[in-house]
Structures are given as structure tokens and as C-alpha cells.
Coordinates of C-alpha atoms in Angstrom, one line a residue:
Chain P
X1 CA -0.8 107.9 -48.7
X2 CA -0.6 107.8 -44.5
X3 CA -2.2 110.1 -42.4
X4 CA -6.0 109.6 -40.9
X5 CA -8.5 109.2 -42.8
X6 CA -12.7 109.3 -42.0
X7 CA -15.0 107.3 -43.9
X8 CA -18.5 107.9 -43.7
X9 CA -18.1 108.3 -39.8
X10 CA -21.4 108.2 -37.9
X11 CA -21.8 108.1 -34.1
X12 CA -25.6 107.4 -33.1
X13 CA -26.4 107.5 -29.2
X14 CA -29.8 105.7 -29.0
X15 CA -31.7 108.3 -30.8
X16 CA -29.7 111.0 -31.2
X17 CA -26.8 111.1 -33.6
X18 CA -24.0 112.8 -32.3
X19 CA -22.0 112.3 -35.6
X20 CA -23.5 111.3 -39.5
X21 CA -22.0 109.8 -42.4
X22 CA -18.5 112.8 -41.6
X23 CA -15.4 111.6 -44.2
X24 CA -12.2 113.6 -43.4
X25 CA -8.4 113.0 -44.5
X26 CA -5.9 114.7 -42.8
X27 CA -2.3 114.6 -44.8
X28 CA 0.9 114.0 -43.1
X29 CA 2.2 117.5 -41.5
X30 CA -0.9 119.0 -41.9
X31 CA -2.6 120.9 -39.3
X32 CA -6.5 120.6 -39.3
X33 CA -9.1 123.0 -37.9
X34 CA -12.1 121.7 -36.7
X35 CA -14.6 124.2 -35.5
X36 CA -18.8 124.5 -35.0
X37 CA -21.3 125.0 -32.6
X38 CA -21.4 123.9 -29.1
X39 CA -22.4 120.4 -29.7
X40 CA -22.2 119.6 -33.1
X41 CA -19.9 116.2 -32.5
X42 CA -16.1 118.0 -32.6
X43 CA -15.2 115.8 -29.4
X44 CA -17.4 112.8 -30.4
X45 CA -16.5 112.2 -33.6
X46 CA -12.7 112.5 -31.6
X47 CA -13.5 110.2 -29.4
X48 CA -14.7 108.1 -32.2
X49 CA -10.6 108.5 -33.5
X50 CA -9.2 107.7 -30.4
X51 CA -10.8 104.5 -29.3
X52 CA -13.4 105.9 -26.6
X53 CA -16.3 105.3 -28.6
X54 CA -16.1 102.7 -31.2
X55 CA -18.4 104.1 -34.6
X56 CA -21.9 103.3 -35.4
X57 CA -21.4 103.2 -38.9
X58 CA -18.3 103.9 -40.5
X59 CA -14.3 103.4 -41.0
X60 CA -11.3 105.2 -40.2
X61 CA -8.4 104.4 -41.2
X62 CA -4.7 105.2 -39.5
X63 CA -1.5 104.5 -42.1
X64 CA -4.2 103.0 -44.4
X65 CA -5.0 100.7 -41.6
X66 CA -7.9 99.7 -40.2
X67 CA -8.2 100.7 -36.6
X68 CA -12.0 101.6 -36.3
X69 CA -13.3 99.8 -32.1
X70 CA -9.9 99.7 -31.7
X71 CA -9.2 99.4 -27.5
X72 CA -7.8 103.4 -27.2
X73 CA -3.8 102.6 -25.8
X74 CA -3.4 100.4 -28.9
X75 CA -4.3 103.1 -31.3
X76 CA -2.0 105.5 -28.6
X77 CA 0.5 103.1 -29.5
X78 CA 0.0 103.1 -33.6
X79 CA 0.5 106.9 -32.8
X80 CA -2.2 109.1 -32.2
X81 CA -2.5 110.7 -29.2
X82 CA -5.4 113.0 -28.3
X83 CA -5.5 115.9 -25.8
X84 CA -8.4 116.2 -23.7
X85 CA -10.9 118.6 -23.9
X86 CA -11.5 118.3 -20.1
X87 CA -8.1 118.6 -17.9
X88 CA -7.5 114.5 -16.3
X89 CA -4.3 115.6 -15.3
X90 CA -2.9 112.3 -12.6
X91 CA -3.4 114.3 -9.4
X92 CA -1.6 112.7 -7.8
X93 CA 1.4 112.6 -9.5
X94 CA 3.9 114.9 -10.3
X95 CA 4.1 117.0 -14.1
X96 CA 6.8 115.0 -14.5
X97 CA 6.0 111.4 -13.9
X98 CA 2.5 112.8 -15.9
X99 CA 4.3 113.5 -18.7
X100 CA 6.6 110.0 -17.8
X101 CA 3.2 107.7 -18.4
X102 CA 2.7 109.0 -22.1
X103 CA 6.9 107.8 -22.5
X104 CA 6.7 104.6 -20.3
X105 CA 2.8 102.9 -22.0
X106 CA 1.7 105.4 -25.0
X107 CA 6.0 104.8 -26.2
X108 CA 6.5 101.5 -25.2
X109 CA 9.8 103.0 -23.7
X110 CA 11.6 101.3 -20.6
X111 CA 12.6 103.9 -18.0
X112 CA 15.5 105.6 -18.6
X113 CA 15.0 106.1 -22.8
X114 CA 11.8 107.6 -21.3
X115 CA 13.3 108.9 -19.0
X116 CA 15.0 111.6 -21.8
X117 CA 11.7 111.0 -24.0
X118 CA 9.8 112.9 -20.5
X119 CA 12.7 115.5 -20.5
X120 CA 12.2 116.5 -23.2
X121 CA 9.2 117.3 -24.0
X122 CA 9.0 118.9 -20.8
X123 CA 11.7 121.8 -21.5
X124 CA 9.1 122.3 -25.5
X125 CA 6.5 123.0 -24.2
X126 CA 7.8 125.3 -21.0
X127 CA 6.9 122.8 -17.8
X128 CA 10.3 122.9 -16.4
X129 CA 10.0 124.8 -13.7
X130 CA 6.3 122.7 -12.4
X131 CA 8.4 119.1 -12.9
X132 CA 8.6 118.1 -10.2
X133 CA 5.1 119.9 -9.1
X134 CA 2.0 117.7 -8.0
X135 CA 0.0 118.4 -11.6
X136 CA -3.2 118.8 -9.5
X137 CA -1.5 121.9 -7.8
X138 CA -0.2 123.7 -10.9
X139 CA -1.9 126.1 -12.9
X140 CA -4.6 126.1 -15.9
X141 CA -2.4 127.0 -18.3
X142 CA 0.1 124.7 -17.5
X143 CA -2.5 122.3 -16.9
X144 CA -3.7 122.8 -21.0
X145 CA 0.6 122.5 -21.5
X146 CA 0.4 119.8 -19.5
X147 CA -1.7 117.1 -21.6
X148 CA -0.5 118.6 -24.6
X149 CA 2.8 117.0 -23.1
X150 CA 1.5 113.5 -22.0
X151 CA 0.5 113.3 -25.9
X152 CA 3.9 114.6 -26.9
X153 CA 5.7 111.7 -24.4
X154 CA 3.6 109.1 -26.7
X155 CA 6.3 109.5 -29.1
X156 CA 2.3 109.7 -31.3
X157 CA 2.3 111.7 -35.3
X158 CA -0.8 112.7 -35.6
X159 CA -2.0 115.0 -32.1
X160 CA -5.9 115.6 -31.2
X161 CA -6.5 118.7 -30.0
X162 CA -9.5 119.6 -27.9
X163 CA -10.0 123.0 -27.0
X164 CA -6.6 122.5 -25.8
X165 CA -6.4 126.6 -25.9
X166 CA -9.7 127.2 -23.6
X167 CA -10.0 129.5 -20.9
X168 CA -6.1 131.0 -21.6
X169 CA -5.6 134.6 -22.2
X170 CA -4.5 136.1 -25.2
X171 CA -0.7 135.7 -24.1
X172 CA -1.1 133.0 -22.9
X173 CA -2.1 131.9 -26.6
X174 CA 0.2 133.6 -27.6
X175 CA 3.1 131.8 -26.2
X176 CA 0.9 128.1 -26.5
X177 CA 1.0 129.1 -30.8
X178 CA 4.4 129.2 -30.6
X179 CA 4.5 125.6 -29.6
X180 CA 2.1 124.5 -32.1
X181 CA 3.4 125.9 -34.8
X182 CA 7.3 123.8 -33.2
X183 CA 4.9 121.0 -32.5
X184 CA 4.4 121.4 -36.5
X185 CA 7.5 121.9 -37.7
X186 CA 8.6 118.6 -36.1
X187 CA 7.0 117.1 -39.0
X188 CA 3.9 116.2 -36.7
X189 CA 0.2 116.5 -37.8
X190 CA -1.8 118.0 -35.8
X191 CA -6.6 118.5 -35.8
X192 CA -7.3 121.9 -33.7
X193 CA -11.1 122.0 -32.4
X194 CA -10.9 125.4 -31.2
X195 CA -13.5 128.1 -30.5
X196 CA -10.9 131.0 -30.4
X197 CA -11.2 132.2 -34.1
X198 CA -8.1 134.0 -34.0
X199 CA -6.0 130.4 -33.2
X200 CA -8.0 128.3 -35.9
X201 CA -7.7 130.7 -38.8
X202 CA -3.9 131.7 -37.6
X203 CA -2.5 128.3 -38.3
X204 CA -5.0 125.5 -40.0
X205 CA -4.3 124.4 -43.2
X206 CA -7.6 123.5 -43.9
X207 CA -10.7 123.9 -42.0
X208 CA -13.6 122.1 -41.7
X209 CA -16.5 122.7 -39.7
X210 CA -18.9 120.3 -38.5
X211 CA -23.3 121.2 -37.3
X212 CA -25.5 118.9 -35.3
X213 CA -23.0 115.9 -36.2
X214 CA -22.4 116.8 -40.2
X215 CA -20.0 118.2 -41.9
X216 CA -21.4 121.3 -43.4
X217 CA -17.8 123.1 -45.3
X218 CA -14.1 121.7 -45.7
X219 CA -11.9 124.2 -47.4
X220 CA -9.1 127.3 -46.7
X221 CA -9.3 129.5 -43.8
X222 CA -10.3 132.4 -46.0
X223 CA -12.9 130.6 -48.0
X224 CA -14.9 128.8 -45.0
X225 CA -15.8 131.1 -42.8
X226 CA -17.1 132.6 -46.3
X227 CA -19.5 130.0 -46.5
X228 CA -23.5 130.7 -46.3
X229 CA -24.0 127.5 -44.3
X230 CA -21.3 128.3 -41.9
X231 CA -22.2 132.3 -41.5
X232 CA -26.5 130.1 -41.0
X233 CA -24.7 127.9 -38.9
X234 CA -23.1 130.1 -36.1
X235 CA -25.7 132.8 -36.1
X236 CA -28.9 132.0 -37.8
X237 CA -30.9 132.0 -40.7
X238 CA -31.9 136.4 -39.7
X239 CA -28.3 137.7 -39.6
X240 CA -26.9 135.4 -42.1
X241 CA -27.5 138.0 -44.5
X242 CA -25.3 141.0 -43.0
X243 CA -22.3 138.3 -43.7
X244 CA -20.4 140.0 -40.9
X245 CA -17.8 137.3 -41.1
Chain C
X1 CA 11.7 112.0 -8.0
X2 CA 13.7 111.5 -4.3
X3 CA 15.1 107.9 -5.4
X4 CA 17.9 108.2 -3.6
X5 CA 15.5 108.3 -0.2
X6 CA 14.1 105.4 -1.5
X7 CA 16.8 103.7 -2.3
X8 CA 17.7 104.6 1.1
X9 CA 14.6 102.6 2.3
X10 CA 15.2 100.1 1.1
X11 CA 19.2 98.8 2.0
X12 CA 16.9 99.6 5.5
X13 CA 15.2 97.6 4.8
X14 CA 16.5 94.8 3.5
X15 CA 18.8 95.1 6.7
X16 CA 16.3 94.4 9.0
X17 CA 15.3 91.5 6.6
X18 CA 19.0 89.9 6.3
X19 CA 18.5 90.9 10.4
X20 CA 14.9 89.3 10.9
X21 CA 16.2 86.0 9.1
X22 CA 18.9 85.3 12.9
X23 CA 16.5 86.4 14.8
X24 CA 15.1 82.8 16.0
X25 CA 18.4 82.2 17.0
X26 CA 18.1 84.8 19.8
X27 CA 15.2 85.1 20.9
X28 CA 14.5 82.3 23.3
X29 CA 10.8 83.3 24.5
X30 CA 8.3 81.3 21.8
X31 CA 5.3 83.4 21.8
X32 CA 7.5 86.5 21.1
X33 CA 9.2 84.7 18.0
X34 CA 5.2 83.7 17.3
X35 CA 3.8 86.7 17.9
X36 CA 6.6 88.0 15.6
X37 CA 5.4 85.5 13.1
X38 CA 2.3 87.1 13.4
X39 CA 3.1 90.5 12.7
X40 CA 5.6 90.1 9.4
X41 CA 2.3 87.1 8.2
X42 CA 0.4 90.7 8.4
X43 CA 2.4 93.1 7.0
X44 CA 2.3 90.0 4.2
X45 CA -1.4 89.7 3.8
X46 CA -2.3 93.9 3.8
X47 CA 0.9 94.2 1.4
X48 CA -1.3 91.9 -1.1
X49 CA -4.0 94.5 -0.5
X50 CA -2.2 97.2 -0.8
X51 CA -0.3 95.4 -4.4
X52 CA -3.9 95.3 -6.3
X53 CA -6.5 98.2 -4.5
X54 CA -3.9 100.6 -2.9
X55 CA -2.1 101.3 -6.3
X56 CA -5.3 100.7 -8.3
X57 CA -8.1 102.6 -6.5
X58 CA -9.9 99.7 -7.0
X59 CA -11.5 98.6 -4.0
X60 CA -11.6 94.5 -3.5
X61 CA -13.9 93.3 -0.9
X62 CA -13.1 90.1 -1.2
X63 CA -9.0 89.4 -1.2
X64 CA -10.2 86.8 1.3
X65 CA -11.6 84.4 -1.0
X66 CA -7.5 83.6 -2.2
X67 CA -6.2 83.3 0.8
X68 CA -9.0 80.4 1.0
X69 CA -9.0 78.9 -1.7
X70 CA -4.6 78.8 -0.9
X71 CA -5.5 77.1 2.2
X72 CA -7.8 75.0 0.6
X73 CA -4.9 73.5 -2.1
X74 CA -2.9 72.8 0.1
X75 CA -4.6 71.2 2.3
X76 CA -6.4 69.0 -0.4
X77 CA -3.3 68.2 -2.0
X78 CA -1.7 67.2 1.3
X79 CA -4.8 64.9 2.4
X80 CA -6.2 64.0 -0.4
X81 CA -3.3 63.3 -2.5
X82 CA -0.1 62.9 -1.1
X83 CA 1.7 65.8 -1.7
X84 CA 4.4 67.4 0.4
X85 CA 4.0 71.0 2.2
X86 CA 6.2 72.4 -1.1
X87 CA 5.2 72.2 -4.2
X88 CA 2.0 72.3 -2.4
X89 CA 2.0 75.5 -1.1
X90 CA 3.6 75.9 -4.9
X91 CA 0.3 74.4 -6.3
X92 CA -1.6 77.0 -3.2
X93 CA -0.2 80.2 -5.3
X94 CA -0.6 79.5 -8.8
X95 CA -4.6 78.0 -8.8
X96 CA -5.3 80.8 -6.4
X97 CA -4.0 83.3 -9.2
X98 CA -6.0 80.9 -11.8
X99 CA -9.4 81.7 -10.8
X100 CA -7.9 85.3 -9.6
X101 CA -7.3 86.0 -13.4
X102 CA -10.5 83.6 -14.7
X103 CA -12.8 86.4 -11.8
X104 CA -10.3 89.0 -12.8
X105 CA -12.2 88.8 -16.4
X106 CA -14.8 90.2 -15.9
X107 CA -14.8 91.6 -12.4
X108 CA -12.2 94.2 -13.3
X109 CA -14.6 96.0 -15.9
X110 CA -16.3 97.0 -13.4
X111 CA -15.5 100.0 -11.5
X112 CA -16.3 101.6 -7.5
X113 CA -17.8 100.5 -5.4
X114 CA -19.6 98.0 -8.1
X115 CA -16.3 95.8 -8.0
X116 CA -16.2 95.9 -4.0
X117 CA -19.5 94.7 -4.1
X118 CA -18.6 91.6 -6.9
X119 CA -15.3 90.7 -5.4
X120 CA -17.2 90.3 -1.8
X121 CA -20.2 88.5 -3.1
X122 CA -17.4 86.2 -5.1
X123 CA -16.0 85.3 -1.5
X124 CA -19.7 84.8 0.0
X125 CA -20.1 82.2 -3.0
X126 CA -16.2 80.7 -2.5
X127 CA -17.8 79.9 1.5
X128 CA -20.7 78.4 0.3
X129 CA -19.9 76.6 -2.5
X130 CA -17.1 74.8 -0.2
X131 CA -19.1 74.6 2.5
X132 CA -22.0 72.4 0.5
X133 CA -20.4 71.0 -2.3
X134 CA -20.2 67.5 -1.1
X135 CA -23.5 67.6 1.0
X136 CA -24.9 69.3 -3.6
X137 CA -23.0 66.1 -5.1
X138 CA -22.4 63.7 -2.4
X139 CA -18.6 63.5 -2.4
X140 CA -16.1 64.1 0.3
X141 CA -14.3 66.3 -1.5
X142 CA -14.4 69.9 0.4
X143 CA -15.2 67.6 3.6
X144 CA -18.4 71.2 4.0
X145 CA -18.4 71.9 8.0
X146 CA -16.7 69.3 9.5
X147 CA -13.7 71.2 8.2
X148 CA -10.2 69.0 6.8
X149 CA -7.5 68.5 9.6
X150 CA -4.3 68.5 7.8
X151 CA -1.5 66.2 8.9
X152 CA 0.7 67.6 11.8
X153 CA 3.6 69.0 11.3
X154 CA 5.2 68.6 14.1
X155 CA 7.5 71.5 13.2
X156 CA 8.1 74.7 15.5
X157 CA 7.4 78.6 15.7
X158 CA 10.9 78.8 14.1
X159 CA 9.8 77.1 10.8
X160 CA 6.6 78.4 10.5
X161 CA 8.5 82.1 11.1
X162 CA 11.1 81.3 7.9
X163 CA 8.0 80.4 5.9
X164 CA 6.5 84.1 6.5
X165 CA 9.6 86.1 6.2
X166 CA 10.5 85.1 2.1
X167 CA 7.2 85.3 1.9
X168 CA 6.3 89.0 2.8
X169 CA 10.2 89.9 2.0
X170 CA 8.7 89.4 -1.9
X171 CA 5.8 91.2 -1.1
X172 CA 7.4 94.2 0.0
X173 CA 10.1 94.2 -2.1
X174 CA 7.4 94.1 -5.5
X175 CA 6.0 97.0 -3.5
X176 CA 9.5 98.7 -4.3
X177 CA 9.3 98.1 -7.9
X178 CA 6.1 98.7 -8.5
X179 CA 6.7 102.5 -7.3
X180 CA 9.2 102.5 -9.5
X181 CA 8.3 100.6 -13.1
X182 CA 6.7 101.8 -16.0
X183 CA 3.3 98.9 -14.6
X184 CA 3.9 101.1 -11.8
X185 CA 2.8 104.1 -13.3
X186 CA 0.8 102.4 -15.2
X187 CA -1.8 101.3 -12.1
X188 CA -0.5 105.0 -10.3
X189 CA -2.2 106.6 -13.6
X190 CA -5.4 103.8 -13.9
X191 CA -5.9 104.8 -10.2
X192 CA -5.5 108.9 -10.6
X193 CA -7.8 109.0 -14.3
X194 CA -8.6 105.4 -15.8
X195 CA -9.7 106.6 -19.6
X196 CA -6.8 109.0 -19.8
X197 CA -4.9 106.5 -18.6
X198 CA -6.0 104.3 -21.3
X199 CA -6.0 107.3 -24.2
X200 CA -2.2 107.4 -23.2
X201 CA -1.9 103.8 -24.3
X202 CA -2.0 102.6 -20.6
X203 CA -3.2 99.0 -21.4
X204 CA -5.7 99.4 -18.5
X205 CA -7.4 95.4 -18.4
X206 CA -4.1 94.0 -18.6
X207 CA -2.6 96.0 -15.9
X208 CA -5.0 95.7 -13.4
X209 CA -5.5 92.2 -14.0
X210 CA -1.9 92.0 -13.6
X211 CA -1.9 93.2 -10.2
X212 CA -4.9 91.5 -8.9
X213 CA -3.2 87.5 -10.1
X214 CA 0.1 89.1 -8.7
X215 CA -1.6 89.4 -6.1
X216 CA -4.0 86.4 -4.9
X217 CA -0.8 84.9 -6.1
X218 CA 0.9 85.9 -2.5
X219 CA -2.7 85.1 -0.8
X220 CA -2.5 82.0 -1.5
X221 CA 0.9 81.3 -0.2
X222 CA -0.2 82.4 2.9
X223 CA -3.3 81.0 3.4
X224 CA -1.4 77.6 2.6
X225 CA 1.1 78.4 5.3
X226 CA -1.3 79.3 7.8
X227 CA -3.7 75.8 7.3
X228 CA -0.1 74.2 7.8
X229 CA -0.2 76.2 11.1
X230 CA -3.0 76.0 12.6
X231 CA -4.0 72.2 10.9
X232 CA -6.9 72.3 10.0
X233 CA -9.8 74.2 8.7
X234 CA -13.0 75.6 8.4
X235 CA -14.8 77.8 5.1
X236 CA -16.3 80.1 7.8
X237 CA -12.9 80.2 9.2
X238 CA -10.3 80.4 6.0
X239 CA -12.7 82.6 3.7
X240 CA -13.6 84.7 7.0
X241 CA -14.5 88.3 6.1
X242 CA -13.0 89.0 9.1
X243 CA -9.6 89.6 7.5
X244 CA -10.6 91.7 4.7
X245 CA -11.3 93.9 6.8
X246 CA -8.5 93.8 8.8
X247 CA -5.9 94.0 5.6
X248 CA -8.1 97.1 5.0
X249 CA -8.0 98.9 7.9
X250 CA -4.4 97.6 8.4
X251 CA -3.6 99.3 5.3
X252 CA -5.5 102.2 5.6
X253 CA -3.6 103.2 8.2
X254 CA -0.4 102.7 7.2
X255 CA -1.9 104.2 4.5
X256 CA -3.3 103.2 0.8
X257 CA -0.8 102.9 -2.1
X258 CA 2.7 103.0 0.1
X259 CA 5.3 101.1 -0.1
X260 CA 6.1 101.1 3.4
X261 CA 2.2 101.6 4.0
X262 CA 1.1 98.0 4.6
X263 CA 4.1 97.9 6.8
X264 CA 3.5 100.3 9.7
X265 CA 0.0 99.4 9.8
X266 CA 0.0 96.3 9.6
X267 CA 2.9 96.2 12.6
X268 CA 0.9 99.4 14.9
X269 CA -2.2 97.1 14.7
X270 CA -1.3 94.3 15.4
X271 CA 1.8 94.9 18.3
X272 CA -1.5 96.9 19.8
X273 CA -4.5 94.5 19.5
X274 CA -1.8 92.0 21.7
X275 CA -0.8 94.9 24.5
X276 CA -4.2 96.4 25.1
X277 CA -5.4 92.1 24.2
X278 CA -3.2 90.7 27.2
X279 CA -4.7 93.9 29.8
X280 CA -7.8 94.7 28.9
X281 CA -9.3 91.7 27.9
X282 CA -13.3 92.5 27.9
X283 CA -13.3 95.7 26.7
X284 CA -9.8 95.4 24.5
X285 CA -12.0 95.4 20.6
X286 CA -13.3 99.0 22.3
X287 CA -10.2 100.6 22.5
X288 CA -9.1 99.1 19.2
X289 CA -12.0 100.7 17.3
X290 CA -11.5 103.9 19.3
X291 CA -7.7 104.0 18.4
X292 CA -8.6 103.6 14.4
X293 CA -10.4 106.4 14.4
X294 CA -9.2 108.5 16.4
X295 CA -5.9 107.7 13.9
X296 CA -7.9 107.4 11.1
X297 CA -9.1 111.2 11.8
X298 CA -6.4 112.7 12.8
X299 CA -4.3 110.7 9.9
X300 CA -7.2 110.5 7.2
X301 CA -4.4 109.4 4.0
X302 CA -3.1 106.6 6.7
X303 CA 0.3 107.2 9.0
X304 CA 3.0 107.3 5.7
X305 CA 0.5 109.0 3.6
X306 CA 0.5 111.7 6.2
X307 CA 3.5 112.5 6.0
X308 CA 4.1 112.2 2.7
X309 CA 1.5 115.3 2.7
X310 CA 2.8 117.5 5.4
X311 CA 6.3 116.9 4.6
X312 CA 5.9 117.0 1.0
X313 CA 8.5 114.8 1.4
X314 CA 8.6 112.1 -1.6
X315 CA 8.7 108.6 -0.9
X316 CA 8.0 105.1 -1.4

């Protein structure tokens, strides 16, 4: 089986267990939603996957190759790219150059094919009007798309989107969803961390729910939101009897 | 991307270098030739610093160490082993980059001020080692504070002009390629956001090390040339922190991380100290200090850096 697989991944920072024994898998062409309250360990889990943190225990496999503890740039070159929740564009570089870095280094391309790839990706995410602007000077929605473009340019087959739609208005969210569908149709798989339920419910094939670092539920979107444990995690004990979801 | 403007600048630069190559045939005054050589020398050295610190944002505060290693390698190779100048020169560059490689692996993990302190400490440590090595081990190798006298070359100023010119040419040309290459985009990405660069596939360690080692290689060459030129070296001269400071100031004045920054900064500072130094022997350092302060206040990104921002004009 190809795709991404996490086996009993735990990440401890001192005494704090940010992620505990989480296992999940991502099949090719699938969109996996990842939800959970703030501090549930979603970002930490993805950071373990792309090699920013080395998990305290557990194994991560990409296309059945063990990538646990590899350097992030190697993992990126193997086809696994993440967009960051905290936007970190290369400020003094233009939007085009930002994406170019992804293509040149992540995609291991030479200058000419990388330039072509960059043009294609910028077109796809709709950043053409900003291409020659400095990335520090563009508005937030464009920066979100820039993060996405940089990850896409590396040619990764699996994209991890960490709250890529935070701070967008409903109209912008619709546009972003269109882009994600295009990306999925091109044969890529995605893991989407998002707080906006409309996004997660609408786009995910499956959803996993984290709370206090542990996976508390997994299933189809409509199943998951009715699980007792999930409602409890989001609304607390008192309100869970109301079954709002 | 204004790659056309960049290409025009490159052509102008190649033209100027070609014209300079004929200069010694026309310049009568030895003083003028020496002054021009010094300017070119500093353009090259400031360029070495810019190659590393300007592009990666890692402030190296001990580049002089590779300059000093270059000086000592050439001196020892020539006096102790009787190797002629040019092979020794190459050996200096190789030794400097080898040391940079070994030192770079641990120090380039440090960020910000810690990297600056580590490189500064290493430069000072090398000075002390060359000073005390012979006394400690009862040998005669570095010759401590006595220094080493190199064989008198008997070459005139134009010889050193032709030594310095090609090396500086290579340094500036290397900048041009860094600006337009995969390697350069990697370095600039590291400067802006290192973690983001790493997860975008940039091998940050290898790229930083590459910049550090190439900068050290050229510094080693310059150190060797200066040693042969001056013919007498001591640890406190060749490892002098003032050289580091001068590289930093020249680059900052011209514009960090730009192709023309070190060229403009080094020319400006060398010529102005020469002009003022001749006329106001006692006060010229104060005046230069004032000029630097004013320049940095008006143009915080350096001469070229500020031009780039104000004109919204993107060129190298």
C-alpha cells in the first residue's frame, strides 16, 4: 500500500505528552480531515510527520519507507509537504521567487523546469496578479495561497494543510475549496487541519479527531460529529447531553 | 524579475574588469596603482563576508580567521617547505576552506548572536594558538609573536595588482551566480525563514556550509596574497579583529546581500579614508566615524539596498 502511515506516534515535551500513541493512515487520492480543540496536538502530530520534531516513540512510513526522524528537507523531497499555520513567507523575495524555492529545492529541479513549474502552480492557485510583488506586501488570503503554492511546487504527492483557511471570509473560503478540489483531482492526497466545520465536513473523505494528544474518533464525516466522545471534547460534559451537532 | 537589467550590469562589470586589466600599462604613479589595488583587495574581502553573511543572514564575526590561516599557510609553506608562491597560494585557499568545513559543522547550528560570538571566539582562539603554540610545545613553527618573514618577492606593485584582480573578479562573479542560482535562492530562503526553507526542501546545513566554505576559500587567498605583499606577518596583524570590522562596515555601507553592495561600500570607504587621511591626519578617523553614522541613518539598508527599496527597482 502506498500513502502515509503513522504507527503509535507519541511526542513528549518534557512531562507534557502533546501526542500520545496516535495511529492513522492516509490512502492515495484521499482527503483526511483532522479536527480537535485547540492544543489537541494536531500541529505537533503533523510536525512529527514532516520531521520538524522527532517523535518520542512510534514510526512513520511514507510509501512503506520509514521516515521517522529524517530531516525535513529529505522528507519534503520524498513528496510530503506542509503549509504552516503561522505564515512564514520569505519576506524579501517576490511571490514568484518564494514558489521557485519550493520547485528548485523541494522538487530538485533545474532552473528552467522549475520556472515553468512555478508559473503553472501560481496559475493554479490564482496568484498571478501578485507574482512579482514582495511576499511581505501581499494580503493574508494571498499569503495563505502562497503557502499552498510553495508546497505544491515541490511536486509533493501528499500535502498537509495546517489551518490553511484561518482568517479567510466565506467568499475566500469558497475559492480556497475550489483550489483544493482541483488539487485532489490532480491525484494528490491531503490532510486538512481546520476549525471551520463547513470546510472539514464538505471536503473530507474521512475525519480523525484528536483531543489531549490522543485520537478519540475516526470515521466518515457525518458519523464522527455524532460520536459522544467528540461532542464531549468540543462542548464539555454538561452540554453534551444536548447533542448540538 | 529584471534579469535583463542584471545582465546589463554583468556586462558593465565584465567591461570594467577587462579595462582594469590594462591599467598598469597606463598608470604612471606607483601610489595610484597601489591605491587601486587596495580598493580591489577590499572589494574582494568585503565580498567574501557578504557571500556568507549577506545572503544567509548569519553574522560571521570571525571571517578574519580564514584570512589569517591563508597568511600563515603561505608563510609556512614558502619558508619552511620552500614551495613557490602560486602553489602555496592555492594551498592557503584549500586549507582555509578545510578548516571552515570542520568549524562550520558545529557552529552553523547556532543562530543569531550565538553564531556571531562563536565565530568571534574562534578567530581570537586562533590568534592565541599561533602566538603560544611554539612556546608551549618548544618547537619553531608559527614563531609566535616574532612573526614570520617571507622571502622578499622583488615584485613591483603591478604583480600584486594582477594577483588581487582575478580573485576579486571571481568573488564578485560568484555573487552574480549566487543571485541567479538554485544555491542562491536556498541561501536567501534561509535568511528569511530557516524552518520554512527546510520544510520547502532546502538542505539548509549543506547550503550554509557551502557558502561558509567558499567564503573561507577566497579569504584564504586574500590572506596569502597580503602576506606575500607585506612580507612580514604576526598573529596580531593577520588575525586582527579590525579587519573583520572593516569587512562588516564596508558591506553594510554598500548593502548586505546585494551583488554591488561590497563593491560600492569598499570603494567608498577606502577612497574616503585615503582622501581624508592625507589631509586630516589627526582627525580623519573621527570624520569617517561620523560619515558612517550619517550614511547608515540615511540609508539603513546600505547604499545599494536603499536604492533597491526606494526605486522599487529590483536588480542585483
